Short mmCIF file of C-alpha atoms and ligand atoms in Angstrom, two decimals:
data_model
loop_
_atom_site.label_atom_id
_atom_site.label_comp_id
_atom_site.label_asym_id
_atom_site.label_seq_id
_atom_site.Cartn_x
_atom_site.Cartn_y
_atom_site.Cartn_z
CA UNK O 1 34.37 8.73 -9.50
CA UNK O 2 34.30 5.96 -12.08
CA UNK O 3 34.71 6.36 -15.78
CA UNK O 4 31.23 5.05 -16.36
CA UNK O 5 29.59 8.12 -14.85
CA UNK O 6 31.32 10.26 -17.41
CA UNK O 7 29.67 8.23 -20.16
CA UNK O 8 26.10 8.66 -21.21
CA UNK O 9 24.47 7.14 -18.15
CA UNK O 10 21.35 8.95 -17.11
CA UNK O 11 19.99 9.49 -13.66
CA UNK O 12 17.41 6.79 -13.10
CA UNK O 13 15.17 9.34 -11.42
CA UNK O 14 15.21 11.56 -14.47
CA UNK O 15 14.48 8.57 -16.72
CA UNK O 16 11.68 7.46 -14.41
CA UNK O 17 10.08 10.90 -14.44
CA UNK O 18 10.35 11.08 -18.23
CA UNK O 19 8.65 7.68 -18.57
CA UNK O 20 5.96 8.51 -16.04
CA UNK O 21 4.85 11.46 -18.14
CA UNK O 22 3.42 8.93 -20.59
CA UNK O 23 1.38 7.12 -17.96
CA UNK O 24 -2.25 8.05 -17.47
CA UNK O 25 -4.92 7.46 -14.87
CA UNK O 26 -7.09 4.45 -15.68
CA UNK O 27 -10.87 4.83 -15.90
CA UNK O 28 -13.05 4.21 -12.87
CA UNK O 29 -15.57 1.52 -12.07
CA UNK O 30 -18.20 1.11 -9.37
CA UNK O 31 -17.76 -1.80 -6.99
CA UNK O 32 -19.49 -3.12 -3.91
CA UNK O 33 -18.05 -2.55 -0.46
CA UNK O 34 -16.83 -6.13 -0.32
CA UNK O 35 -14.96 -5.72 -3.59
CA UNK O 36 -13.55 -2.33 -2.59
CA UNK O 37 -10.86 -3.67 -0.26
CA UNK O 38 -7.41 -2.63 -1.49
CA UNK O 39 -8.79 -0.48 -4.31
CA UNK O 40 -8.09 3.19 -4.90
CA UNK O 41 -11.03 5.50 -4.28
CA UNK O 42 -11.86 7.87 -7.14
CA UNK O 43 -14.66 9.85 -5.53
CA UNK O 44 -15.16 11.65 -2.29
CA UNK O 45 -17.72 10.33 0.16
CA UNK O 46 -19.84 12.84 2.02
CA UNK O 47 -21.79 11.92 5.11
CA UNK O 48 -25.51 12.69 4.79
CA UNK O 49 -26.48 11.51 8.27
CA UNK O 50 -25.86 12.38 11.88
CA UNK O 51 -23.65 9.76 13.49
CA UNK O 52 -24.16 8.48 16.06
CA UNK O 53 -27.86 9.12 15.30
CA UNK O 54 -28.72 9.40 19.02
CA UNK O 55 -26.85 10.02 22.28
CA UNK O 56 -25.45 6.55 22.93
CA UNK O 57 -24.07 4.96 26.03
CA UNK O 58 -20.35 4.17 25.82
CA UNK O 59 -20.50 1.77 28.76
CA UNK O 60 -22.61 -0.85 30.44
CA UNK O 61 -23.85 0.98 33.51
CA UNK O 62 -26.52 3.33 34.79
CA UNK O 63 -27.91 6.37 32.98
CA UNK O 64 -28.73 9.08 35.47
CA UNK O 65 -28.80 12.82 36.06
CA UNK O 66 -25.29 13.92 37.09
CA UNK O 67 -26.84 16.34 39.56
CA UNK O 68 -28.44 13.47 41.50
CA UNK O 69 -25.07 12.07 42.59
CA UNK O 70 -23.15 15.35 42.85
CA UNK O 71 -22.84 14.91 46.62
CA UNK O 72 -22.03 11.17 46.54
CA UNK O 73 -18.97 9.94 48.47
CA UNK O 74 -17.94 6.94 50.58
CA UNK O 75 -19.39 8.71 53.58
CA UNK O 76 -22.48 9.79 51.71
CA UNK O 77 -23.65 6.97 49.42
CA UNK O 78 -26.58 7.96 47.25
CA UNK O 79 -29.28 5.49 46.31
CA UNK O 80 -31.34 5.81 43.12
CA UNK O 81 -34.27 3.69 41.94
CA UNK O 82 -33.76 1.58 38.83
CA UNK O 83 -36.67 2.36 36.52
CA UNK O 84 -35.89 0.19 33.49
CA UNK O 85 -33.22 -1.68 31.54
CA UNK O 86 -32.21 -0.36 28.11
CA UNK O 87 -30.52 -2.79 25.75
CA UNK O 88 -28.77 -1.71 22.51
CA UNK O 89 -31.38 -1.39 19.78
CA UNK O 90 -34.12 -0.34 22.21
CA UNK O 91 -36.65 1.73 20.26
CA UNK O 92 -38.70 3.03 23.18
CA UNK O 93 -38.75 6.79 23.79
CA UNK O 94 -37.64 6.73 27.40
CA UNK O 95 -37.20 9.39 29.97
CA UNK O 96 -35.85 9.27 33.49
CA UNK O 97 -36.95 11.51 36.28
CA UNK O 98 -35.00 12.97 39.16
CA UNK O 99 -33.89 10.25 41.56
CA UNK O 100 -34.14 7.53 38.90
CA UNK O 101 -31.52 5.45 37.13
CA UNK O 102 -31.87 3.30 34.01
CA UNK O 103 -29.70 0.24 33.66
CA UNK O 104 -28.15 0.73 30.21
CA UNK O 105 -25.96 -1.26 27.83
CA UNK O 106 -23.17 -0.06 25.53
CA UNK O 107 -24.63 1.36 22.30
CA UNK O 108 -28.11 1.84 23.75
CA UNK O 109 -29.86 5.22 23.44
CA UNK O 110 -29.48 7.34 26.54
CA UNK O 111 -32.96 8.21 27.88
CA UNK O 112 -34.23 11.78 27.92
CA UNK O 113 -33.26 13.50 31.15
CA UNK O 114 -30.07 11.51 31.71
CA UNK O 115 -26.77 13.28 31.18
CA UNK O 116 -24.34 10.75 32.65
CA UNK O 117 -23.65 7.03 32.44
CA UNK O 118 -21.89 5.52 35.45
CA UNK O 119 -20.19 2.21 34.64
CA UNK O 120 -21.67 -0.53 36.78
CA UNK O 121 -18.28 -1.43 38.22
CA UNK O 122 -18.34 1.93 40.02
CA UNK O 123 -21.66 1.10 41.66
CA UNK O 124 -23.30 -1.46 43.88
CA UNK O 125 -26.71 -2.55 42.72
CA UNK O 126 -29.72 -4.77 43.15
CA UNK O 127 -32.55 -5.26 40.67
CA UNK O 128 -34.36 -2.24 42.01
CA UNK O 129 -31.69 0.05 43.42
CA UNK O 130 -28.23 1.33 42.61
CA UNK O 131 -25.78 2.93 45.04
CA UNK O 132 -23.18 5.55 44.09
CA UNK O 133 -20.12 6.43 46.21
CA UNK O 134 -18.70 9.09 43.94
CA UNK O 135 -19.78 11.81 41.58
CA UNK O 136 -18.89 12.01 37.87
CA UNK O 137 -19.06 14.96 35.50
CA UNK O 138 -22.00 15.57 33.17
CA UNK O 139 -21.71 13.90 29.77
CA UNK O 140 -19.28 11.23 30.92
CA UNK O 141 -19.57 7.90 29.03
CA UNK O 142 -22.13 9.32 26.60
CA UNK O 143 -21.30 9.49 22.89
CA UNK O 144 -23.20 12.57 21.80
CA UNK O 145 -25.47 12.48 18.76
CA UNK O 146 -23.43 13.74 15.77
CA UNK O 147 -20.16 13.51 17.70
CA UNK O 148 -18.57 11.30 15.05
CA UNK O 149 -19.98 12.62 11.76
CA UNK O 150 -22.44 15.26 10.67
CA UNK O 151 -24.22 15.92 7.36
CA UNK O 152 -21.84 17.52 4.89
CA UNK O 153 -18.66 16.10 6.41
CA UNK O 154 -16.27 14.69 3.77
CA UNK O 155 -15.37 11.34 5.29
CA UNK O 156 -13.34 9.79 2.44
CA UNK O 157 -11.33 11.47 -0.27
CA UNK O 158 -10.22 10.60 -3.76
CA UNK O 159 -6.91 8.72 -3.78
CA UNK O 160 -7.47 6.86 -0.52
CA UNK O 161 -6.50 3.21 -0.57
CA UNK O 162 -9.51 1.41 0.81
CA UNK O 163 -8.67 -0.69 3.82
CA UNK O 164 -10.86 -1.88 6.65
CA UNK O 165 -11.39 1.52 8.32
CA UNK O 166 -12.27 3.30 5.05
CA UNK O 167 -14.73 0.58 4.06
CA UNK O 168 -16.21 0.79 7.57
CA UNK O 169 -16.75 4.54 7.18
CA UNK O 170 -18.49 3.99 3.83
CA UNK O 171 -20.68 1.30 5.43
CA UNK O 172 -21.58 3.60 8.33
CA UNK O 173 -22.78 6.37 6.05
CA UNK O 174 -24.66 3.88 3.85
CA UNK O 175 -22.50 4.09 0.70
CA UNK O 176 -22.71 0.55 -0.59
CA UNK O 177 -21.02 1.14 -3.95
CA UNK O 178 -17.80 3.04 -4.44
CA UNK O 179 -16.06 4.41 -7.51
CA UNK O 180 -12.55 3.03 -7.68
CA UNK O 181 -9.83 2.86 -10.31
CA UNK O 182 -10.11 -0.04 -12.67
CA UNK O 183 -7.31 -2.52 -11.95
CA UNK O 184 -4.53 -2.26 -14.53
CA UNK O 185 -4.21 -5.39 -16.66
CA UNK O 186 -0.53 -6.11 -16.94
CA UNK O 187 0.79 -8.51 -19.56
CA UNK O 188 4.07 -10.12 -18.54
CA UNK O 189 6.20 -11.30 -21.45
CA UNK O 190 9.21 -13.57 -21.07
CA UNK O 191 11.41 -13.54 -24.12
CA UNK O 192 14.42 -15.85 -23.89
CA UNK O 193 15.44 -18.97 -25.74
CA UNK O 194 17.10 -20.26 -22.56
CA UNK O 195 13.88 -20.21 -20.52
CA UNK O 196 11.66 -23.10 -19.49
CA UNK O 197 8.64 -22.94 -17.20
CA UNK O 198 9.14 -23.76 -13.49
CA UNK O 199 7.51 -27.20 -13.78
CA UNK O 200 10.08 -28.26 -16.40
CA UNK O 201 13.48 -29.79 -15.93
CA UNK O 202 15.92 -27.37 -17.58
CA UNK O 203 18.03 -28.95 -20.30
CA UNK O 204 21.59 -28.02 -21.23
CA UNK O 205 21.97 -24.23 -21.13
CA UNK O 206 18.44 -23.65 -19.90
CA UNK O 207 17.09 -21.98 -16.76
CA UNK O 208 13.63 -21.70 -15.30
CA UNK O 209 11.57 -18.60 -15.89
CA UNK O 210 11.45 -16.86 -12.52
CA UNK O 211 10.97 -13.24 -13.53
CA UNK O 212 7.44 -13.68 -14.79
CA UNK O 213 6.29 -15.10 -11.47
CA UNK O 214 8.15 -12.47 -9.53
CA UNK O 215 6.53 -9.70 -11.54
CA UNK O 216 3.10 -11.29 -11.33
CA UNK O 217 3.37 -11.25 -7.55
CA UNK O 218 4.51 -7.62 -7.51
CA UNK O 219 1.78 -6.55 -9.95
CA UNK O 220 -0.92 -8.24 -7.91
CA UNK O 221 0.32 -6.64 -4.72
CA UNK O 222 0.32 -3.23 -6.37
CA UNK O 223 -3.35 -3.69 -7.26
CA UNK O 224 -2.99 -4.86 -10.85
CA UNK O 225 -4.17 -7.99 -12.66
CA UNK O 226 -1.20 -10.01 -13.84
CA UNK O 227 -1.45 -11.83 -17.15
CA UNK O 228 1.56 -14.15 -17.38
CA UNK O 229 1.96 -14.65 -21.13
CA UNK O 230 4.65 -17.30 -21.01
CA UNK O 231 7.95 -17.73 -22.75
CA UNK O 232 8.60 -16.17 -26.13
CA UNK O 233 11.19 -17.19 -28.64
CA UNK O 234 14.10 -14.79 -29.10
CA UNK O 235 12.91 -13.35 -32.41
CA UNK O 236 11.39 -9.93 -33.14
CA UNK O 237 8.46 -11.65 -34.90
CA UNK O 238 7.58 -13.76 -31.85
CA UNK O 239 7.81 -10.71 -29.61
CA UNK O 240 5.70 -8.55 -31.92
CA UNK O 241 3.04 -11.24 -32.14
CA UNK O 242 2.81 -11.58 -28.36
CA UNK O 243 2.63 -7.80 -27.96
CA UNK O 244 -0.14 -7.65 -30.58
CA UNK O 245 -2.13 -10.36 -28.79
CA UNK O 246 -1.62 -8.80 -25.36
CA UNK O 247 -2.87 -5.42 -26.58
CA UNK O 248 -5.79 -7.05 -28.39
CA UNK O 249 -6.74 -8.77 -25.14
CA UNK O 250 -6.85 -5.47 -23.27
CA UNK O 251 -3.44 -4.96 -21.67
CA UNK O 252 -3.04 -1.58 -19.99
CA UNK O 253 0.67 -2.16 -19.51
CA UNK O 254 3.20 -4.52 -21.06
CA UNK O 255 6.22 -5.75 -19.16
CA UNK O 256 9.08 -7.88 -20.38
CA UNK O 257 12.36 -8.93 -18.85
CA UNK O 258 15.59 -9.45 -20.75
CA UNK O 259 16.56 -8.51 -24.24
CA UNK O 260 17.20 -4.84 -23.49
CA UNK O 261 20.98 -4.89 -23.77
CA UNK O 262 23.01 -4.82 -26.94
CA UNK O 263 23.37 -8.61 -27.40
CA UNK O 264 22.75 -10.29 -30.75
CA UNK O 265 19.43 -11.70 -29.53
CA UNK O 266 18.26 -8.68 -27.56
CA UNK O 267 15.20 -7.84 -29.62
CA UNK O 268 13.16 -6.03 -27.00
CA UNK O 269 15.10 -2.82 -27.35
CA UNK O 270 14.88 -3.05 -31.15
CA UNK O 271 11.15 -3.62 -31.15
CA UNK O 272 10.58 -0.80 -28.66
CA UNK O 273 12.73 1.69 -30.55
CA UNK O 274 11.36 0.69 -33.98
CA UNK O 275 7.67 0.28 -33.14
CA UNK O 276 7.34 2.63 -30.19
CA UNK O 277 6.10 6.17 -30.39
CA UNK O 278 8.03 7.26 -28.49
CA UNK O 279 10.40 4.34 -27.99
CA UNK O 280 13.63 4.67 -26.06
CA UNK O 281 16.40 2.61 -24.58
CA UNK O 282 18.11 4.00 -21.52
CA UNK O 283 21.37 3.39 -19.76
CA UNK O 284 20.62 4.44 -16.22
CA UNK O 285 23.09 5.20 -13.48
CA UNK O 286 21.91 2.41 -11.20
CA UNK O 287 23.43 -0.95 -10.43
CA UNK O 288 21.78 -3.37 -10.90
CA UNK O 289 19.28 -2.15 -13.46
CA UNK O 290 21.33 -0.14 -15.92
CA UNK O 291 19.49 -1.03 -19.14
CA UNK O 292 15.82 -0.08 -19.33
CA UNK O 293 13.59 0.43 -22.32
CA UNK O 294 10.24 2.17 -22.59
CA UNK O 295 7.86 2.87 -25.39
CA UNK O 296 4.24 3.38 -26.25
CA UNK O 297 3.08 0.64 -28.60
CA UNK O 298 -0.30 1.51 -30.10
CA UNK O 299 -0.49 3.89 -27.15
CA UNK O 300 0.00 1.09 -24.63
CA UNK O 301 3.01 1.58 -22.33
CA UNK O 302 5.65 -1.12 -22.62
CA UNK O 303 8.46 -1.33 -20.07
CA UNK O 304 11.40 -3.44 -21.21
CA UNK O 305 13.06 -4.42 -17.96
CA UNK O 306 16.47 -6.02 -17.54
CA UNK O 307 16.58 -9.82 -17.47
CA UNK O 308 18.82 -10.42 -14.52
CA UNK O 309 16.43 -11.27 -11.70
CA UNK O 310 17.75 -8.75 -9.18
CA UNK O 311 17.87 -6.04 -11.84
CA UNK O 312 14.27 -6.81 -12.80
CA UNK O 313 13.19 -6.40 -9.18
CA UNK O 314 15.00 -3.08 -8.85
CA UNK O 315 13.39 -2.00 -12.12
CA UNK O 316 9.97 -2.94 -10.80
CA UNK O 317 10.49 -0.95 -7.60
CA UNK O 318 11.77 2.19 -9.31
CA UNK O 319 9.87 2.23 -12.61
CA UNK O 320 6.90 -0.11 -12.68
CA UNK O 321 5.49 0.34 -9.19
CA UNK O 322 5.28 4.13 -9.71
CA UNK O 323 3.61 3.50 -13.10
CA UNK O 324 0.96 1.29 -11.53
CA UNK O 325 0.41 3.80 -8.74
CA UNK O 326 -0.04 6.56 -11.29
CA UNK O 327 -2.50 4.44 -13.29
CA UNK O 328 -4.44 3.77 -10.11
CA UNK O 329 -4.33 7.35 -8.87
CA UNK O 330 -2.28 6.68 -5.73
CA UNK O 331 -0.51 9.76 -4.44
CA UNK O 332 2.38 10.21 -4.46
CA UNK O 333 2.92 7.84 -7.34
CA UNK O 334 6.65 7.64 -6.65
CA UNK O 335 6.73 6.07 -3.19
CA UNK O 336 8.80 8.22 -0.83
CA UNK O 337 11.82 6.46 0.65
CA UNK O 338 12.36 5.80 4.30
CA UNK O 339 15.71 6.18 5.99
CA UNK O 340 18.05 3.31 6.85
CA UNK O 341 21.04 3.75 9.14
CA UNK O 342 24.22 1.71 8.93
CA UNK O 343 25.72 0.63 12.25
CA UNK O 344 28.87 -0.80 10.67
CA UNK O 345 30.82 0.06 7.53
CA UNK O 346 29.54 -1.73 4.45
CA UNK O 347 31.71 -1.84 1.32
CA UNK O 348 30.04 -1.87 -2.09
CA UNK O 349 30.87 -1.28 -5.70
CA UNK O 350 30.83 2.49 -6.34
CA UNK O 351 30.77 4.40 -9.60
CA UNK O 352 27.03 3.99 -10.09
CA UNK O 353 24.13 4.40 -7.72
CA UNK O 354 24.09 1.07 -5.90
CA UNK O 355 20.70 -0.45 -5.17
CA UNK O 356 21.67 -2.64 -2.25
CA UNK O 357 19.29 -5.42 -1.39
CA UNK O 358 19.40 -6.01 2.30
CA UNK O 359 17.61 -6.82 5.46
CA UNK O 360 16.40 -3.81 7.38
CA UNK O 361 14.99 -3.93 10.87
CA UNK O 362 13.46 -1.44 13.25
CA UNK O 363 16.05 -0.17 15.75
CA UNK O 364 15.17 -0.15 19.43
CA UNK O 365 13.92 3.23 20.65
CA UNK O 366 16.86 3.37 23.12
CA UNK O 367 19.22 2.89 20.15
CA UNK O 368 17.79 5.92 18.38
CA UNK O 369 14.79 4.29 16.68
CA UNK O 370 14.30 4.31 12.92
CA UNK O 371 15.50 1.48 10.73
CA UNK O 372 18.92 -0.10 10.62
CA UNK O 373 20.68 -2.20 8.03
CA UNK O 374 21.40 -5.67 9.42
CA UNK O 375 22.95 -7.48 6.50
CA UNK O 376 22.93 -8.41 2.85
CA UNK O 377 23.72 -11.48 0.84
CA UNK O 378 25.39 -11.79 -2.53
CA UNK O 379 24.74 -8.71 -4.68
CA UNK O 380 25.27 -10.37 -8.09
CA UNK O 381 22.45 -9.06 -10.28
CA UNK O 382 21.84 -12.56 -11.59
CA UNK O 383 21.47 -14.14 -8.13
CA UNK O 384 18.11 -14.51 -6.51
CA UNK O 385 18.56 -16.21 -3.15
CA UNK O 386 19.77 -13.05 -1.39
CA UNK O 387 16.88 -11.14 -2.92
CA UNK O 388 14.43 -13.45 -1.18
CA UNK O 389 16.15 -12.80 2.17
CA UNK O 390 16.12 -9.05 1.73
CA UNK O 391 13.18 -6.81 2.58
CA UNK O 392 14.44 -3.49 1.26
CA UNK O 393 16.43 -1.88 -1.49
CA UNK O 394 18.76 0.81 -0.19
CA UNK O 395 20.14 3.53 -2.46
CA UNK O 396 23.88 3.99 -1.90
CA UNK O 397 25.58 6.90 -3.63
CA UNK O 398 27.74 6.54 -6.74
CA UNK O 399 30.52 8.69 -5.33
CA UNK O 400 31.19 6.45 -2.34
CA UNK O 401 32.09 2.80 -2.03
CA UNK O 402 31.64 2.45 1.69
CA UNK O 403 28.42 3.08 3.53
CA UNK O 404 29.89 4.25 6.81
CA UNK O 405 28.68 3.41 10.28
CA UNK O 406 26.34 6.20 11.33
CA UNK O 407 25.34 7.21 7.79
CA UNK O 408 21.73 6.96 6.67
CA UNK O 409 20.45 6.33 3.14
CA UNK O 410 17.08 6.22 1.39
CA UNK O 411 15.39 2.83 1.09
CA UNK O 412 12.21 1.28 -0.29
CA UNK O 413 10.40 -1.83 0.84
CA UNK O 414 10.58 -4.66 -1.64
CA UNK O 415 7.20 -5.93 -0.52
CA UNK O 416 4.92 -2.92 -0.88
CA UNK O 417 1.93 -1.67 -2.79
P1 LIG X 1 19.23 -10.81 -21.36
O1 LIG X 1 19.20 -9.34 -21.12
O2 LIG X 1 18.11 -11.28 -22.20
O3 LIG X 1 20.54 -11.23 -21.88
O4 LIG X 1 19.05 -11.47 -19.94
C1 LIG X 1 19.94 -11.21 -18.88
C2 LIG X 1 19.98 -12.37 -17.91
O5 LIG X 1 18.70 -12.53 -17.35
C3 LIG X 1 20.32 -13.69 -18.56
O6 LIG X 1 21.14 -14.42 -17.71
C4 LIG X 1 18.98 -14.36 -18.72
O7 LIG X 1 19.06 -15.75 -18.75
C5 LIG X 1 18.25 -13.88 -17.48
N1 LIG X 1 16.81 -13.92 -17.69
C6 LIG X 1 16.14 -13.35 -18.72
N2 LIG X 1 14.81 -13.58 -18.61
C7 LIG X 1 14.65 -14.29 -17.48
C8 LIG X 1 13.51 -14.81 -16.81
N3 LIG X 1 12.28 -14.67 -17.33
N4 LIG X 1 13.69 -15.47 -15.65
C9 LIG X 1 14.94 -15.62 -15.13
N5 LIG X 1 16.04 -15.15 -15.72
C10 LIG X 1 15.93 -14.49 -16.88
MG1 LIG X 2 17.79 -12.78 -23.44
#
């Protein structure tokens, strides 16, 4: 075990849980079905209707009485008279008598008296007659009235993320407005004298601001509204002014990258500890992503994330994504990991929990299924290219330095909500 663990590093999970205690659910708002896609439901939806509202045909075919063809076989074809054709949407109150068949379309109401729909491919027919060579059980190919939903059934529950099927259910029961969590407005601050915007040619000693755009993408995917505030000079005054403006303009969460270490120009940790209530700087046990800072500034949560691009991404995955999920009311707010298996030994730097960025792929079922690690690029916390090739962050233990073939470890998708 490395020396570092003996020092005052704290478990990142413990730090995360401590920070998350300060995060609250955002208020709700009512939106239309079209706007509800991807939002988090904050009400339950109860069906007030009977769905389907009538016995409906599940096939194009013939609605008949099952009894009438009970004796049908190749040797004993049974002929019924076609009394009518029933399209979907037909509003007539129809009935069929013994010995009759109604030509019927999928979704059309099954006429009174009929208790079976025989698909037309199982019949031979003319305009006036239909011939059956086999029997079928009662009720076949009929969707019974109320078979899907009945009055009083809770069809959607608080906390659901609204995708196509959930919106469809709401539409079916006639709920055209839904209460969802307000989207968190997330101000993204980029302190750093060395930074220029991506459309600029960096001068001597300068680099382009990439973190802000990375975070904006992550925030948007998690359901937030990203407010990229631009580059801030490396002074406490400039930082305080930008924080003040962001809060004034309605930020629910403030994020910054860089300036959380102990360097001469690392003002984020100073501002958070001086102005925050509470306001803390943490040295966590993960690599990359050791330094993290968190505070409430005028009651608005502020996460001071590390500046190195890979560390900022790891910080987003483990701290900020859970915060956004908690604000939105997604359960569980800490996304559970999935398991990744190594098929070859992989050597890494031990001593701290290693957040390996790598490419993970589904294993073939015949190879045991699940997900396997297939490779990783450069793990320098300041390097980005390998981060763009990776799809997961895998947690390797501090007390090992080789992930051995056959071992499995927890992992999180980089691209997730
Ligand atoms: P710092 O903690 O401020 O010393 O930053 C650590 C590293 O992250 C330095 O190499 C910074 O240049 C880099 N960095 C800080 N902010 C950004 C940013 N917005 N985009 C890309 N790199 C950054
Ligand atoms: Mg800096």
